[in-house]
XYZ file of C-alpha atoms in Angstrom:
344
model
C 29.469 25.861 -6.490
C 25.848 26.889 -6.997
C 24.964 26.522 -10.659
C 22.715 28.819 -12.629
C 20.105 26.043 -12.854
C 20.147 25.504 -9.107
C 19.783 29.233 -8.486
C 16.870 29.393 -10.942
C 15.048 26.502 -9.293
C 15.508 27.896 -5.807
C 14.200 31.221 -7.059
C 11.096 29.501 -8.438
C 10.559 27.835 -5.058
C 10.947 31.126 -3.203
C 8.329 32.640 -5.520
C 5.957 29.726 -4.976
C 5.987 28.746 -8.651
C 5.443 25.088 -7.841
C 3.779 24.042 -11.098
C 6.885 25.157 -12.975
C 9.081 23.272 -10.523
C 6.973 20.153 -10.970
C 7.415 20.518 -14.720
C 11.167 20.855 -14.274
C 11.203 17.740 -12.087
C 9.258 15.733 -14.639
C 11.383 16.921 -17.525
C 14.617 16.105 -15.688
C 13.356 12.706 -14.554
C 12.221 11.754 -18.055
C 15.621 12.794 -19.405
C 17.369 10.790 -16.688
C 15.282 7.717 -17.515
C 16.283 8.093 -21.157
C 19.950 8.174 -20.123
C 19.695 5.210 -17.725
C 21.841 3.483 -16.423
C 24.040 6.574 -16.126
C 21.142 8.935 -15.536
C 22.022 12.120 -13.791
C 25.703 11.903 -14.645
C 25.670 15.240 -16.409
C 23.274 16.867 -13.969
C 24.444 19.287 -11.342
C 23.038 21.399 -8.543
C 19.639 20.196 -7.414
C 19.896 17.270 -9.814
C 23.177 15.916 -8.469
C 22.826 12.235 -7.629
C 23.778 11.342 -4.047
C 26.349 8.593 -3.862
C 28.326 6.876 -6.589
C 27.512 5.736 -10.131
C 25.212 2.973 -8.902
C 22.868 5.686 -7.661
C 23.138 7.823 -10.773
C 19.765 6.697 -12.035
C 16.553 8.576 -12.594
C 15.298 8.536 -9.027
C 18.581 9.682 -7.519
C 19.259 12.263 -10.220
C 16.074 14.199 -9.481
C 15.660 13.379 -5.785
C 16.790 16.724 -4.297
C 14.244 18.637 -6.378
C 11.622 16.012 -5.570
C 12.416 16.441 -1.875
C 11.898 20.195 -2.115
C 8.537 19.776 -3.852
C 7.374 17.054 -1.444
C 8.349 19.180 1.539
C 7.292 22.691 0.593
C 4.786 22.608 -2.272
C 1.037 22.683 -1.656
C -0.264 19.114 -1.347
C -2.214 19.458 -4.605
C 1.123 19.899 -6.386
C 3.344 17.712 -4.211
C 1.109 14.651 -4.598
C 1.491 14.915 -8.364
C 5.110 13.793 -8.003
C 3.628 10.275 -8.061
C 1.035 10.948 -10.766
C 1.854 9.401 -14.172
C -0.136 12.053 -16.016
C 3.124 13.747 -16.998
C 4.026 10.923 -19.346
C 6.390 7.925 -19.305
C 9.264 8.131 -16.851
C 8.123 11.353 -15.197
C 6.483 10.025 -12.020
C 8.267 9.191 -8.779
C 7.537 5.854 -7.138
C 8.072 4.307 -3.724
C 11.815 3.930 -4.355
C 12.541 7.612 -5.016
C 14.410 9.191 -2.130
C 16.861 11.865 -1.091
C 17.283 12.322 2.680
C 14.417 9.840 2.892
C 11.635 8.488 0.681
C 9.718 11.239 -1.102
C 6.431 9.692 0.052
C 7.578 9.913 3.672
C 8.608 13.546 3.262
C 5.150 14.284 1.856
C 3.423 12.318 4.624
C 5.139 14.355 7.336
C 3.842 17.613 5.877
C 0.090 17.113 5.495
C -2.763 15.254 7.130
C -4.354 12.191 5.526
C -7.513 14.207 4.947
C -5.550 16.580 2.720
C -3.606 13.859 0.927
C -6.154 11.061 0.491
C -8.057 12.619 -2.455
C -4.780 13.401 -4.219
C -2.780 10.174 -4.047
C -3.350 7.565 -6.746
C -0.790 4.715 -6.747
C -1.829 2.122 -4.109
C 1.740 1.450 -2.828
C 2.253 5.164 -2.207
C -1.164 5.533 -0.574
C -0.444 2.633 1.759
C 2.945 3.897 2.915
C 1.705 7.472 3.347
C -1.252 6.209 5.393
C 0.985 4.091 7.624
C 3.301 7.064 8.136
C 0.387 9.237 9.206
C -0.583 6.502 11.676
C 2.940 6.508 13.087
C 2.637 10.267 13.498
C -0.421 9.692 15.671
C -3.276 10.142 13.203
C -6.262 7.794 13.522
C -7.249 6.631 10.021
C -9.453 3.747 11.087
C -12.526 5.504 9.674
C -10.984 7.583 6.912
C -8.752 5.214 4.918
C -9.211 2.002 3.004
C -8.343 -1.095 5.094
C -4.728 -2.180 4.951
C -4.301 -5.194 2.665
C -2.509 -7.145 5.415
C -4.872 -6.027 8.135
C -2.321 -3.821 9.914
C -4.430 -1.397 11.977
C -4.832 2.166 10.789
C -4.410 3.628 14.230
C -1.783 3.006 16.850
C -2.618 0.251 19.280
C -2.294 1.335 22.953
C 1.093 -0.360 23.285
C 2.310 1.403 20.138
C 1.074 4.764 21.370
C 2.900 4.177 24.648
C 6.048 3.275 22.737
C 5.769 6.382 20.571
C 6.127 8.577 23.647
C 9.516 6.931 24.215
C 10.862 7.661 20.749
C 9.385 8.698 17.397
C 10.781 6.566 14.552
C 9.686 8.910 11.719
C 12.411 11.269 10.547
C 11.978 15.051 10.782
C 12.826 16.436 7.362
C 14.354 19.791 6.479
C 13.238 21.995 3.601
C 16.527 22.133 1.733
C 17.434 18.476 2.243
C 18.561 16.356 5.125
C 16.635 15.120 8.115
C 16.758 14.939 11.882
C 16.291 11.489 13.331
C 16.881 10.191 16.800
C 19.072 7.095 16.744
C 16.861 4.539 18.468
C 18.958 1.630 19.720
C 18.625 -1.286 22.115
C 19.874 -1.088 24.712
C 19.573 2.687 24.589
C 21.673 3.103 27.749
C 23.000 1.086 30.672
C 20.186 2.309 32.925
C 18.417 -0.674 34.462
C 21.023 -3.141 33.209
C 23.285 -5.275 35.371
C 25.801 -8.107 34.979
C 23.941 -11.266 33.926
C 25.293 -14.765 33.410
C 23.399 -16.252 30.505
C 22.325 -19.906 30.518
C 23.446 -22.384 27.922
C 22.177 -21.439 24.457
C 18.810 -22.894 23.595
C 18.491 -25.317 20.703
C 17.739 -23.477 17.502
C 14.440 -24.182 15.777
C 14.942 -23.630 12.052
C 12.274 -22.698 9.555
C 10.104 -20.574 11.870
C 8.086 -17.951 9.920
C 8.612 -15.404 12.696
C 12.383 -15.803 12.439
C 12.244 -15.024 8.725
C 9.984 -12.065 9.423
C 12.404 -10.673 12.015
C 15.298 -11.133 9.596
C 13.341 -9.156 7.009
C 12.618 -6.445 9.568
C 16.306 -5.800 10.240
C 18.370 -7.098 7.361
C 21.561 -5.970 9.110
C 20.947 -8.188 12.172
C 20.883 -11.939 12.876
C 17.679 -13.637 13.992
C 17.195 -16.992 15.714
C 14.411 -18.939 17.403
C 14.879 -21.357 20.316
C 12.681 -23.329 22.659
C 13.146 -21.813 26.096
C 13.209 -18.424 27.830
C 14.582 -15.203 26.376
C 18.109 -15.505 27.904
C 18.531 -18.870 26.138
C 17.842 -17.138 22.823
C 20.153 -14.264 23.747
C 22.922 -16.768 24.496
C 22.841 -17.816 20.840
C 23.896 -14.330 19.695
C 25.505 -12.591 22.686
C 29.296 -12.076 22.741
C 29.753 -14.324 25.789
C 28.042 -15.923 28.757
C 28.557 -12.869 31.002
C 26.800 -9.770 29.645
C 25.396 -6.495 30.856
C 21.685 -6.909 30.317
C 18.198 -6.926 31.724
C 14.481 -7.075 31.027
C 12.428 -4.190 29.680
C 8.777 -3.671 28.661
C 7.913 -4.207 25.017
C 6.741 -0.597 24.704
C 10.352 0.500 25.252
C 11.537 -1.852 22.521
C 8.870 -0.835 20.000
C 10.481 2.390 18.673
C 13.829 0.692 17.999
C 12.125 -2.276 16.327
C 10.167 0.017 14.006
C 13.278 2.012 13.182
C 15.169 -1.217 12.508
C 13.098 -1.460 9.334
C 14.301 1.951 8.157
C 16.979 0.890 5.702
C 19.205 3.691 4.473
C 17.309 6.468 2.753
C 15.026 4.262 0.673
C 12.903 2.712 3.430
C 10.821 4.818 5.772
C 9.347 4.093 9.170
C 6.159 2.704 7.587
C 8.233 -0.218 6.298
C 9.363 -0.882 9.858
C 5.850 -0.861 11.299
C 4.494 -3.169 8.589
C 7.421 -5.576 8.980
C 7.084 -5.626 12.771
C 3.373 -6.446 12.566
C 4.185 -9.304 10.181
C 6.716 -10.650 12.672
C 4.350 -10.367 15.632
C 1.538 -11.998 13.653
C 3.891 -14.855 12.766
C 4.829 -15.291 16.430
C 1.158 -15.828 17.286
C 0.964 -18.615 14.698
C -1.735 -16.696 12.847
C -0.227 -17.319 9.413
C -2.047 -20.146 7.682
C -2.051 -21.479 4.109
C -3.506 -18.918 1.762
C -2.756 -15.971 4.076
C -1.655 -13.762 1.193
C -5.212 -13.772 -0.194
C -6.843 -12.823 3.106
C -7.668 -9.349 4.335
C -7.512 -10.491 7.966
C -3.902 -11.695 7.986
C -3.200 -9.758 11.189
C -5.342 -10.636 14.181
C -5.109 -7.517 16.316
C -6.438 -9.271 19.413
C -3.902 -12.098 19.084
C -1.035 -9.672 18.581
C -2.205 -7.546 21.524
C -2.354 -10.597 23.762
C 1.146 -11.620 22.661
C 2.548 -8.177 23.416
C 0.883 -8.183 26.852
C 2.491 -11.468 27.897
C 5.810 -11.097 26.084
C 9.051 -10.910 28.070
C 11.847 -8.863 26.485
C 15.539 -9.172 27.339
C 18.258 -6.841 26.045
C 22.034 -6.840 26.415
C 25.157 -4.909 25.514
C 27.895 -5.949 23.105
C 31.340 -4.272 23.526
C 31.722 -4.300 19.738
C 28.582 -2.229 19.170
C 28.742 0.418 16.492
C 26.605 3.523 16.238
C 23.392 1.638 15.423
C 22.717 -1.543 17.374
C 19.896 -3.803 18.423
C 20.122 -6.717 20.858
C 16.764 -8.080 21.899
C 15.234 -11.426 22.819
C 11.452 -11.827 22.718
C 9.904 -14.616 24.777
C 6.369 -15.918 24.405
C 5.584 -17.822 27.635
C 2.462 -19.322 26.059
C 4.326 -21.172 23.309
C 7.630 -21.636 25.152
C 9.475 -20.095 22.200
C 11.881 -17.168 22.166
C 13.349 -15.161 19.305
C 16.531 -13.116 19.409
C 17.527 -10.339 17.034
C 21.048 -8.936 17.261
C 23.310 -6.764 15.131
C 25.034 -3.429 14.760
C 26.192 -1.226 11.913
C 27.479 2.224 11.087
C 24.858 4.702 9.841
């Protein structure tokens, strides 16, 4: 049932009265913060919290209205969702989401040139910038350098991968989003029966393994000494699989989307996490890396991608979302495998 409050807010949106809607968002969010941890429990309509009581906090209680403002309001108003000038508890942060993070909704609607002068909080600025990069915008001259050195334009291999599948969701005005389900393997095309070798010996404690596990928290990650099929044999359902090799550019979209966790994490999280993993595979991480602006060596990562061999395989138990990929670096003799599936 559409409540009076929901009808009023939609009417304000239809009339373009965005400042009033921003005020309503801030007022509702402040009230929800005051009621935490059961914030939003009494709210209805546009303030209804998605999910159960655990999500009935300030961010969830006001997320649908925040989504509408981020999507449809002029950028000068929408960017103020993250501005603390409204007082304590009124500003959204990087965790606020509805169909997806509010910062990602905003980033899909306006160019960096429009948003850069308006965005204050550094975490929001960083994620919005990385989203614009994923959408194909070159920010290498227009944005502050990324604190981990992740490039502010797509590398050629990323641009090639983007033509195969765009990992950023396409949001709808009244809530919801369209998103292609990017999986590996995406189909059986190019795959054939393969008998895997004996599993390679696991090498524990590898930074790249931890980075891959952080990229896709729903999948298992291992590192072995040996070629990609030896790593795959550690996680595959048996010795005989349907699998095959593929270029890294075809794996890139699914790897980026693997970092999109539920509604809270956007594609920018996936790109940042993937660059961390690739940088770790090159051995570029050294003591004190967290204090360095040049953590990521673009040339080293590019060389790794150029020589990398990628092997994918099917698992009969796959659910809707799945990822089975082994990454082999012939230069180091190491291979990493990442494998898992889940409902979405």
